[in-house]
Amino acid sequence: MSSALDVSPAASVETSATAAPAVRTPTRRRYLMCPPRYFTVEYSINPWMDPSQPVSADRALEQWTALKSAYESLGHQVEVIEPAPGLPDMVFAANSGTVVDGRVLGARFRAKQRADEAEHFRQWFLANGYRDVVMPASVNEAEGDFAWTGRLLLAGTGFRTDPGAHAEAQEVLGVPVVSLQLVDPRYYHLDTALAVLDDRPEQGLVVYYPEAFSAGSQQVLRWLFPDAVLATAEDAACLGLNAVSDGRNVILPTEATALGERLALRGFDPVYVDISELRKSGGGPKCCTMELRG
């Protein structure tokens, strides 16, 4: 199996037309999702949310079901947690836990409207055999701001997760953590600005939108991932970075076709899903998907 292409930062948006794409190997994943049975936009806690605009819970459920089916068609296992009335954003399961090697760090939400979601997910973990479950002391919006690369945990801050949660994650999960500063309020979580494409420790590869990060964090990302795929403003504006990869197949919003074409040049297979209704609350494929590792 060949390794990832050696592409310099200046050329990492797309490969040469003559370069052969790397051979990508998918790995079977296990995900936790929550159906949007009570989905609505009745408050605004990010720039994407407008309570004055109409929202269809039925349409959101159709899109969520199609996303779940896409994972299952690729051979992945999807667990489902029951939604709770009065918690319309519980569908965004990624925000409620970070799981690495079977260890679970729960969530502590910044917005009071979402605070009760954390306990529902804690109870799910305990009911499903997880014993190493720790609830955070610092504000921590889980995989919304934490991205496991296979060898380290990238940790976002600036709008939601407190910087203190990064040190807490390192202690609880026992993995090295690298802090990244987000600076654009449209990309309020790390998972709206960066996605892990390959999480094998020796092959770690990400795609990210540089302008969502501070200058120092951009330098850190260039140093850690010199061959990263760089996203454009157009890619980010449709939440194209809110993607889920199994190492070969990358689940993307239907509008992110330009990003999908560049990923294909790097050997990935883009899989498009419609998340237009869920995006009204600032969510995409990754927001709906917590990965259960170990």
PDB file of C-alpha atoms in Angstrom, residues 48-292:
ATOM      1  CA  TRP A  48     -26.043  30.021  10.912  1.00  0.00           C
ATOM      2  CA  MET A  49     -29.174  29.980  13.098  1.00  0.00           C
ATOM      3  CA  ASP A  50     -32.140  32.238  12.251  1.00  0.00           C
ATOM      4  CA  PRO A  51     -35.312  31.448  14.223  1.00  0.00           C
ATOM      5  CA  SER A  52     -37.367  33.545  11.792  1.00  0.00           C
ATOM      6  CA  GLN A  53     -36.762  31.096   8.944  1.00  0.00           C
ATOM      7  CA  PRO A  54     -39.013  28.043   8.462  1.00  0.00           C
ATOM      8  CA  VAL A  55     -37.632  24.637   9.465  1.00  0.00           C
ATOM      9  CA  SER A  56     -38.990  21.179   8.689  1.00  0.00           C
ATOM     10  CA  ALA A  57     -38.327  18.454  11.241  1.00  0.00           C
ATOM     11  CA  ASP A  58     -39.579  15.894   8.703  1.00  0.00           C
ATOM     12  CA  ARG A  59     -37.100  17.080   6.103  1.00  0.00           C
ATOM     13  CA  ALA A  60     -34.304  17.073   8.682  1.00  0.00           C
ATOM     14  CA  LEU A  61     -35.184  13.476   9.605  1.00  0.00           C
ATOM     15  CA  GLU A  62     -35.106  12.441   5.938  1.00  0.00           C
ATOM     16  CA  GLN A  63     -31.652  13.933   5.530  1.00  0.00           C
ATOM     17  CA  TRP A  64     -30.402  12.380   8.773  1.00  0.00           C
ATOM     18  CA  THR A  65     -31.743   8.964   7.691  1.00  0.00           C
ATOM     19  CA  ALA A  66     -29.959   9.276   4.349  1.00  0.00           C
ATOM     20  CA  LEU A  67     -26.707  10.114   6.166  1.00  0.00           C
ATOM     21  CA  LYS A  68     -27.107   7.101   8.454  1.00  0.00           C
ATOM     22  CA  SER A  69     -27.820   4.887   5.441  1.00  0.00           C
ATOM     23  CA  ALA A  70     -24.699   6.200   3.688  1.00  0.00           C
ATOM     24  CA  TYR A  71     -22.557   5.059   6.614  1.00  0.00           C
ATOM     25  CA  GLU A  72     -24.218   1.656   6.726  1.00  0.00           C
ATOM     26  CA  SER A  73     -23.845   1.175   2.968  1.00  0.00           C
ATOM     27  CA  LEU A  74     -20.091   1.678   3.442  1.00  0.00           C
ATOM     28  CA  GLY A  75     -20.008  -1.079   6.070  1.00  0.00           C
ATOM     29  CA  HIS A  76     -19.959   1.079   9.185  1.00  0.00           C
ATOM     30  CA  GLN A  77     -21.937   0.394  12.365  1.00  0.00           C
ATOM     31  CA  VAL A  78     -24.303   3.087  13.589  1.00  0.00           C
ATOM     32  CA  GLU A  79     -25.613   3.177  17.155  1.00  0.00           C
ATOM     33  CA  VAL A  80     -28.608   5.396  17.901  1.00  0.00           C
ATOM     34  CA  ILE A  81     -29.436   7.372  21.025  1.00  0.00           C
ATOM     35  CA  GLU A  82     -33.042   8.408  21.561  1.00  0.00           C
ATOM     36  CA  PRO A  83     -33.672  12.161  21.316  1.00  0.00           C
ATOM     37  CA  ALA A  84     -35.251  14.101  24.159  1.00  0.00           C
ATOM     38  CA  PRO A  85     -38.093  16.624  23.799  1.00  0.00           C
ATOM     39  CA  GLY A  86     -36.972  20.208  24.226  1.00  0.00           C
ATOM     40  CA  LEU A  87     -33.427  19.543  22.993  1.00  0.00           C
ATOM     41  CA  PRO A  88     -33.604  20.375  19.269  1.00  0.00           C
ATOM     42  CA  ASP A  89     -29.817  20.316  18.787  1.00  0.00           C
ATOM     43  CA  MET A  90     -29.327  16.864  20.306  1.00  0.00           C
ATOM     44  CA  VAL A  91     -29.086  15.598  16.715  1.00  0.00           C
ATOM     45  CA  PHE A  92     -25.556  17.024  16.688  1.00  0.00           C
ATOM     46  CA  ALA A  93     -24.142  14.060  18.576  1.00  0.00           C
ATOM     47  CA  ALA A  94     -20.510  14.955  17.915  1.00  0.00           C
ATOM     48  CA  ASN A  95     -20.779  17.741  20.485  1.00  0.00           C
ATOM     49  CA  SER A  96     -21.547  15.405  23.398  1.00  0.00           C
ATOM     50  CA  GLY A  97     -18.524  13.158  23.767  1.00  0.00           C
ATOM     51  CA  THR A  98     -14.976  12.339  22.701  1.00  0.00           C
ATOM     52  CA  VAL A  99     -14.032   8.653  22.697  1.00  0.00           C
ATOM     53  CA  VAL A 100     -10.438   7.429  22.267  1.00  0.00           C
ATOM     54  CA  ASP A 101      -9.456   3.809  22.996  1.00  0.00           C
ATOM     55  CA  GLY A 102     -12.695   3.281  24.907  1.00  0.00           C
ATOM     56  CA  ARG A 103     -12.135   6.229  27.246  1.00  0.00           C
ATOM     57  CA  VAL A 104     -14.904   8.818  27.207  1.00  0.00           C
ATOM     58  CA  LEU A 105     -14.677  12.511  27.943  1.00  0.00           C
ATOM     59  CA  GLY A 106     -18.181  13.947  28.070  1.00  0.00           C
ATOM     60  CA  ALA A 107     -19.370  17.436  27.263  1.00  0.00           C
ATOM     61  CA  ARG A 108     -20.076  20.682  29.070  1.00  0.00           C
ATOM     62  CA  PHE A 109     -21.907  23.123  26.801  1.00  0.00           C
ATOM     63  CA  ARG A 110     -21.390  26.866  26.721  1.00  0.00           C
ATOM     64  CA  ALA A 111     -25.010  27.626  25.751  1.00  0.00           C
ATOM     65  CA  LYS A 112     -27.582  26.912  28.438  1.00  0.00           C
ATOM     66  CA  GLN A 113     -30.041  25.748  25.761  1.00  0.00           C
ATOM     67  CA  ARG A 114     -27.864  22.684  25.111  1.00  0.00           C
ATOM     68  CA  ALA A 115     -26.649  21.967  28.638  1.00  0.00           C
ATOM     69  CA  ASP A 116     -29.009  19.048  29.319  1.00  0.00           C
ATOM     70  CA  GLU A 117     -27.800  17.095  26.278  1.00  0.00           C
ATOM     71  CA  ALA A 118     -24.606  16.105  28.093  1.00  0.00           C
ATOM     72  CA  GLU A 119     -26.395  14.015  30.724  1.00  0.00           C
ATOM     73  CA  HIS A 120     -28.411  12.077  28.132  1.00  0.00           C
ATOM     74  CA  PHE A 121     -25.220  11.019  26.400  1.00  0.00           C
ATOM     75  CA  ARG A 122     -23.480  10.199  29.693  1.00  0.00           C
ATOM     76  CA  GLN A 123     -26.340   7.871  30.533  1.00  0.00           C
ATOM     77  CA  TRP A 124     -26.100   6.256  27.093  1.00  0.00           C
ATOM     78  CA  PHE A 125     -22.407   5.500  27.584  1.00  0.00           C
ATOM     79  CA  LEU A 126     -23.005   3.939  30.980  1.00  0.00           C
ATOM     80  CA  ALA A 127     -25.935   1.869  29.685  1.00  0.00           C
ATOM     81  CA  ASN A 128     -23.814   0.595  26.810  1.00  0.00           C
ATOM     82  CA  GLY A 129     -20.900  -0.783  28.762  1.00  0.00           C
ATOM     83  CA  TYR A 130     -18.555   2.200  28.997  1.00  0.00           C
ATOM     84  CA  ARG A 131     -17.040   2.442  32.458  1.00  0.00           C
ATOM     85  CA  ASP A 132     -14.295   5.022  31.925  1.00  0.00           C
ATOM     86  CA  VAL A 133     -16.576   8.054  31.533  1.00  0.00           C
ATOM     87  CA  VAL A 134     -15.461  11.457  32.820  1.00  0.00           C
ATOM     88  CA  MET A 135     -17.533  14.631  32.695  1.00  0.00           C
ATOM     89  CA  PRO A 136     -15.461  17.774  32.197  1.00  0.00           C
ATOM     90  CA  ALA A 137     -15.037  20.674  34.592  1.00  0.00           C
ATOM     91  CA  SER A 138     -14.284  23.136  31.770  1.00  0.00           C
ATOM     92  CA  VAL A 139     -16.589  24.072  28.905  1.00  0.00           C
ATOM     93  CA  ASN A 140     -15.941  21.339  26.353  1.00  0.00           C
ATOM     94  CA  GLU A 141     -18.030  20.749  23.231  1.00  0.00           C
ATOM     95  CA  ALA A 142     -16.392  17.421  22.472  1.00  0.00           C
ATOM     96  CA  GLU A 143     -15.787  16.440  18.856  1.00  0.00           C
ATOM     97  CA  GLY A 144     -17.103  19.801  17.816  1.00  0.00           C
ATOM     98  CA  ASP A 145     -13.711  21.092  18.959  1.00  0.00           C
ATOM     99  CA  PHE A 146     -11.654  17.881  19.213  1.00  0.00           C
ATOM    100  CA  ALA A 147     -10.295  15.994  16.204  1.00  0.00           C
ATOM    101  CA  TRP A 148      -8.346  12.750  16.670  1.00  0.00           C
ATOM    102  CA  THR A 149      -5.643  12.347  14.011  1.00  0.00           C
ATOM    103  CA  GLY A 150      -4.385   8.925  15.088  1.00  0.00           C
ATOM    104  CA  ARG A 151      -1.402  10.285  17.002  1.00  0.00           C
ATOM    105  CA  LEU A 152      -2.622  13.498  18.593  1.00  0.00           C
ATOM    106  CA  LEU A 153      -5.801  15.368  19.417  1.00  0.00           C
ATOM    107  CA  LEU A 154      -6.287  18.693  17.668  1.00  0.00           C
ATOM    108  CA  ALA A 155      -8.255  20.981  19.981  1.00  0.00           C
ATOM    109  CA  GLY A 156     -10.086  24.129  18.946  1.00  0.00           C
ATOM    110  CA  THR A 157     -10.888  27.173  21.058  1.00  0.00           C
ATOM    111  CA  GLY A 158     -12.000  30.741  20.526  1.00  0.00           C
ATOM    112  CA  PHE A 159     -15.788  30.515  20.550  1.00  0.00           C
ATOM    113  CA  ARG A 160     -17.032  27.448  22.438  1.00  0.00           C
ATOM    114  CA  THR A 161     -14.541  25.142  24.155  1.00  0.00           C
ATOM    115  CA  ASP A 162     -12.395  26.692  26.897  1.00  0.00           C
ATOM    116  CA  PRO A 163      -8.604  26.435  26.567  1.00  0.00           C
ATOM    117  CA  GLY A 164      -8.573  24.707  29.964  1.00  0.00           C
ATOM    118  CA  ALA A 165     -10.547  21.837  28.449  1.00  0.00           C
ATOM    119  CA  HIS A 166      -7.547  20.997  26.287  1.00  0.00           C
ATOM    120  CA  ALA A 167      -5.357  20.140  29.277  1.00  0.00           C
ATOM    121  CA  GLU A 168      -8.283  18.267  30.801  1.00  0.00           C
ATOM    122  CA  ALA A 169      -8.673  16.194  27.625  1.00  0.00           C
ATOM    123  CA  GLN A 170      -4.990  15.285  27.693  1.00  0.00           C
ATOM    124  CA  GLU A 171      -5.259  14.042  31.268  1.00  0.00           C
ATOM    125  CA  VAL A 172      -8.514  12.111  30.769  1.00  0.00           C
ATOM    126  CA  LEU A 173      -7.813  10.606  27.359  1.00  0.00           C
ATOM    127  CA  GLY A 174      -4.060  10.171  27.826  1.00  0.00           C
ATOM    128  CA  VAL A 175      -3.141  11.493  24.385  1.00  0.00           C
ATOM    129  CA  PRO A 176      -1.116  14.555  23.304  1.00  0.00           C
ATOM    130  CA  VAL A 177      -3.216  17.631  22.599  1.00  0.00           C
ATOM    131  CA  VAL A 178      -2.413  20.526  20.251  1.00  0.00           C
ATOM    132  CA  SER A 179      -4.406  23.736  20.747  1.00  0.00           C
ATOM    133  CA  LEU A 180      -5.671  25.708  17.743  1.00  0.00           C
ATOM    134  CA  GLN A 181      -7.245  29.183  17.845  1.00  0.00           C
ATOM    135  CA  LEU A 182     -10.373  29.785  15.762  1.00  0.00           C
ATOM    136  CA  VAL A 183     -10.953  33.399  14.665  1.00  0.00           C
ATOM    137  CA  ASP A 184     -13.979  33.417  12.315  1.00  0.00           C
ATOM    138  CA  PRO A 185     -17.349  33.227  14.120  1.00  0.00           C
ATOM    139  CA  ARG A 186     -18.935  31.419  11.151  1.00  0.00           C
ATOM    140  CA  TYR A 187     -16.586  28.538  11.929  1.00  0.00           C
ATOM    141  CA  TYR A 188     -17.250  28.445  15.631  1.00  0.00           C
ATOM    142  CA  HIS A 189     -16.242  24.796  16.105  1.00  0.00           C
ATOM    143  CA  LEU A 190     -13.086  23.096  14.901  1.00  0.00           C
ATOM    144  CA  ASP A 191     -15.183  20.600  12.919  1.00  0.00           C
ATOM    145  CA  THR A 192     -16.485  23.416  10.713  1.00  0.00           C
ATOM    146  CA  ALA A 193     -12.939  24.382   9.722  1.00  0.00           C
ATOM    147  CA  LEU A 194     -10.974  21.104   9.675  1.00  0.00           C
ATOM    148  CA  ALA A 195     -11.582  17.418   9.006  1.00  0.00           C
ATOM    149  CA  VAL A 196      -9.331  14.401   9.497  1.00  0.00           C
ATOM    150  CA  LEU A 197      -9.055  12.463   6.244  1.00  0.00           C
ATOM    151  CA  ASP A 198      -6.729   9.649   7.355  1.00  0.00           C
ATOM    152  CA  ASP A 199      -6.226   8.826  11.049  1.00  0.00           C
ATOM    153  CA  ARG A 200      -3.644   6.075  10.730  1.00  0.00           C
ATOM    154  CA  PRO A 201      -0.774   7.269  12.953  1.00  0.00           C
ATOM    155  CA  GLU A 202       1.797   6.969  10.164  1.00  0.00           C
ATOM    156  CA  GLN A 203      -0.453   8.508   7.509  1.00  0.00           C
ATOM    157  CA  GLY A 204      -2.275  11.328   9.307  1.00  0.00           C
ATOM    158  CA  LEU A 205      -3.813  13.728   6.823  1.00  0.00           C
ATOM    159  CA  VAL A 206      -6.256  16.610   7.246  1.00  0.00           C
ATOM    160  CA  VAL A 207      -8.158  19.145   5.172  1.00  0.00           C
ATOM    161  CA  TYR A 208      -8.673  22.621   6.609  1.00  0.00           C
ATOM    162  CA  TYR A 209      -9.616  26.203   5.807  1.00  0.00           C
ATOM    163  CA  PRO A 210      -6.599  28.319   6.800  1.00  0.00           C
ATOM    164  CA  GLU A 211      -8.445  31.617   7.244  1.00  0.00           C
ATOM    165  CA  ALA A 212     -10.580  30.136  10.034  1.00  0.00           C
ATOM    166  CA  PHE A 213      -7.449  29.967  12.228  1.00  0.00           C
ATOM    167  CA  SER A 214      -5.134  32.494  13.829  1.00  0.00           C
ATOM    168  CA  ALA A 215      -1.768  33.123  12.180  1.00  0.00           C
ATOM    169  CA  GLY A 216       0.039  31.078  14.826  1.00  0.00           C
ATOM    170  CA  SER A 217      -2.353  28.157  14.485  1.00  0.00           C
ATOM    171  CA  GLN A 218      -1.924  28.229  10.707  1.00  0.00           C
ATOM    172  CA  GLN A 219       1.817  27.868  11.238  1.00  0.00           C
ATOM    173  CA  VAL A 220       1.245  24.922  13.585  1.00  0.00           C
ATOM    174  CA  LEU A 221      -0.998  23.194  11.033  1.00  0.00           C
ATOM    175  CA  ARG A 222       1.553  23.738   8.248  1.00  0.00           C
ATOM    176  CA  TRP A 223       4.241  22.236  10.458  1.00  0.00           C
ATOM    177  CA  LEU A 224       2.167  19.223  11.516  1.00  0.00           C
ATOM    178  CA  PHE A 225       0.529  18.558   8.147  1.00  0.00           C
ATOM    179  CA  PRO A 226       2.729  19.856   5.306  1.00  0.00           C
ATOM    180  CA  ASP A 227       0.765  17.794   2.785  1.00  0.00           C
ATOM    181  CA  ALA A 228      -2.702  18.820   4.011  1.00  0.00           C
ATOM    182  CA  VAL A 229      -5.499  19.597   1.584  1.00  0.00           C
ATOM    183  CA  LEU A 230      -6.292  23.315   1.824  1.00  0.00           C
ATOM    184  CA  ALA A 231      -9.926  24.320   1.529  1.00  0.00           C
ATOM    185  CA  THR A 232     -11.258  27.497  -0.063  1.00  0.00           C
ATOM    186  CA  ALA A 233     -13.745  30.033   1.253  1.00  0.00           C
ATOM    187  CA  GLU A 234     -16.390  28.423  -0.960  1.00  0.00           C
ATOM    188  CA  ASP A 235     -15.668  24.985   0.520  1.00  0.00           C
ATOM    189  CA  ALA A 236     -16.061  26.328   4.041  1.00  0.00           C
ATOM    190  CA  ALA A 237     -19.191  28.381   3.291  1.00  0.00           C
ATOM    191  CA  CYS A 238     -21.289  25.258   2.600  1.00  0.00           C
ATOM    192  CA  LEU A 239     -19.849  23.508   5.685  1.00  0.00           C
ATOM    193  CA  GLY A 240     -17.781  21.334   3.382  1.00  0.00           C
ATOM    194  CA  LEU A 241     -15.205  20.903   6.143  1.00  0.00           C
ATOM    195  CA  ASN A 242     -17.842  19.323   8.384  1.00  0.00           C
ATOM    196  CA  ALA A 243     -16.955  16.017   6.769  1.00  0.00           C
ATOM    197  CA  VAL A 244     -16.484  12.413   7.909  1.00  0.00           C
ATOM    198  CA  SER A 245     -13.800  10.141   6.470  1.00  0.00           C
ATOM    199  CA  ASP A 246     -13.121   6.432   6.937  1.00  0.00           C
ATOM    200  CA  GLY A 247      -9.704   6.714   5.307  1.00  0.00           C
ATOM    201  CA  ARG A 248     -11.015   6.496   1.741  1.00  0.00           C
ATOM    202  CA  ASN A 249     -14.684   7.496   1.592  1.00  0.00           C
ATOM    203  CA  VAL A 250     -15.377  11.088   2.614  1.00  0.00           C
ATOM    204  CA  ILE A 251     -18.954  12.108   3.424  1.00  0.00           C
ATOM    205  CA  LEU A 252     -19.520  15.692   2.240  1.00  0.00           C
ATOM    206  CA  PRO A 253     -22.436  18.097   1.799  1.00  0.00           C
ATOM    207  CA  THR A 254     -23.832  18.013  -1.736  1.00  0.00           C
ATOM    208  CA  GLU A 255     -22.638  21.564  -2.405  1.00  0.00           C
ATOM    209  CA  ALA A 256     -18.974  20.706  -1.705  1.00  0.00           C
ATOM    210  CA  THR A 257     -18.302  19.303  -5.176  1.00  0.00           C
ATOM    211  CA  ALA A 258     -15.180  21.376  -5.817  1.00  0.00           C
ATOM    212  CA  LEU A 259     -13.664  20.117  -2.567  1.00  0.00           C
ATOM    213  CA  GLY A 260     -14.728  16.583  -3.472  1.00  0.00           C
ATOM    214  CA  GLU A 261     -12.909  16.837  -6.804  1.00  0.00           C
ATOM    215  CA  ARG A 262      -9.697  17.889  -5.093  1.00  0.00           C
ATOM    216  CA  LEU A 263     -10.025  15.073  -2.573  1.00  0.00           C
ATOM    217  CA  ALA A 264     -10.470  12.637  -5.455  1.00  0.00           C
ATOM    218  CA  LEU A 265      -7.125  13.830  -6.824  1.00  0.00           C
ATOM    219  CA  ARG A 266      -5.631  12.656  -3.533  1.00  0.00           C
ATOM    220  CA  GLY A 267      -7.204   9.190  -3.818  1.00  0.00           C
ATOM    221  CA  PHE A 268     -10.359   9.715  -1.749  1.00  0.00           C
ATOM    222  CA  ASP A 269     -13.894   8.832  -2.831  1.00  0.00           C
ATOM    223  CA  PRO A 270     -16.327  11.693  -2.106  1.00  0.00           C
ATOM    224  CA  VAL A 271     -19.831  10.665  -1.010  1.00  0.00           C
ATOM    225  CA  TYR A 272     -22.335  13.514  -1.122  1.00  0.00           C
ATOM    226  CA  VAL A 273     -25.307  13.939   1.223  1.00  0.00           C
ATOM    227  CA  ASP A 274     -27.924  16.673   1.469  1.00  0.00           C
ATOM    228  CA  ILE A 275     -27.769  18.387   4.864  1.00  0.00           C
ATOM    229  CA  SER A 276     -29.471  21.649   3.843  1.00  0.00           C
ATOM    230  CA  GLU A 277     -32.139  21.489   6.562  1.00  0.00           C
ATOM    231  CA  LEU A 278     -29.695  20.580   9.315  1.00  0.00           C
ATOM    232  CA  ARG A 279     -27.352  23.340   8.136  1.00  0.00           C
ATOM    233  CA  LYS A 280     -29.993  25.871   9.242  1.00  0.00           C
ATOM    234  CA  SER A 281     -28.715  25.129  12.755  1.00  0.00           C
ATOM    235  CA  GLY A 282     -25.061  25.227  11.704  1.00  0.00           C
ATOM    236  CA  GLY A 283     -24.636  21.467  11.391  1.00  0.00           C
ATOM    237  CA  GLY A 284     -23.397  19.023   8.781  1.00  0.00           C
ATOM    238  CA  PRO A 285     -22.389  15.361   8.480  1.00  0.00           C
ATOM    239  CA  LYS A 286     -19.697  15.484  11.173  1.00  0.00           C
ATOM    240  CA  CYS A 287     -21.897  17.406  13.629  1.00  0.00           C
ATOM    241  CA  CYS A 288     -24.375  14.526  13.442  1.00  0.00           C
ATOM    242  CA  THR A 289     -21.731  11.873  13.966  1.00  0.00           C
ATOM    243  CA  MET A 290     -19.770  10.918  17.073  1.00  0.00           C
ATOM    244  CA  GLU A 291     -17.102   8.289  16.475  1.00  0.00           C
ATOM    245  CA  LEU A 292     -16.877   5.490  19.049  1.00  0.00           C
TER     246      LEU A 292
END
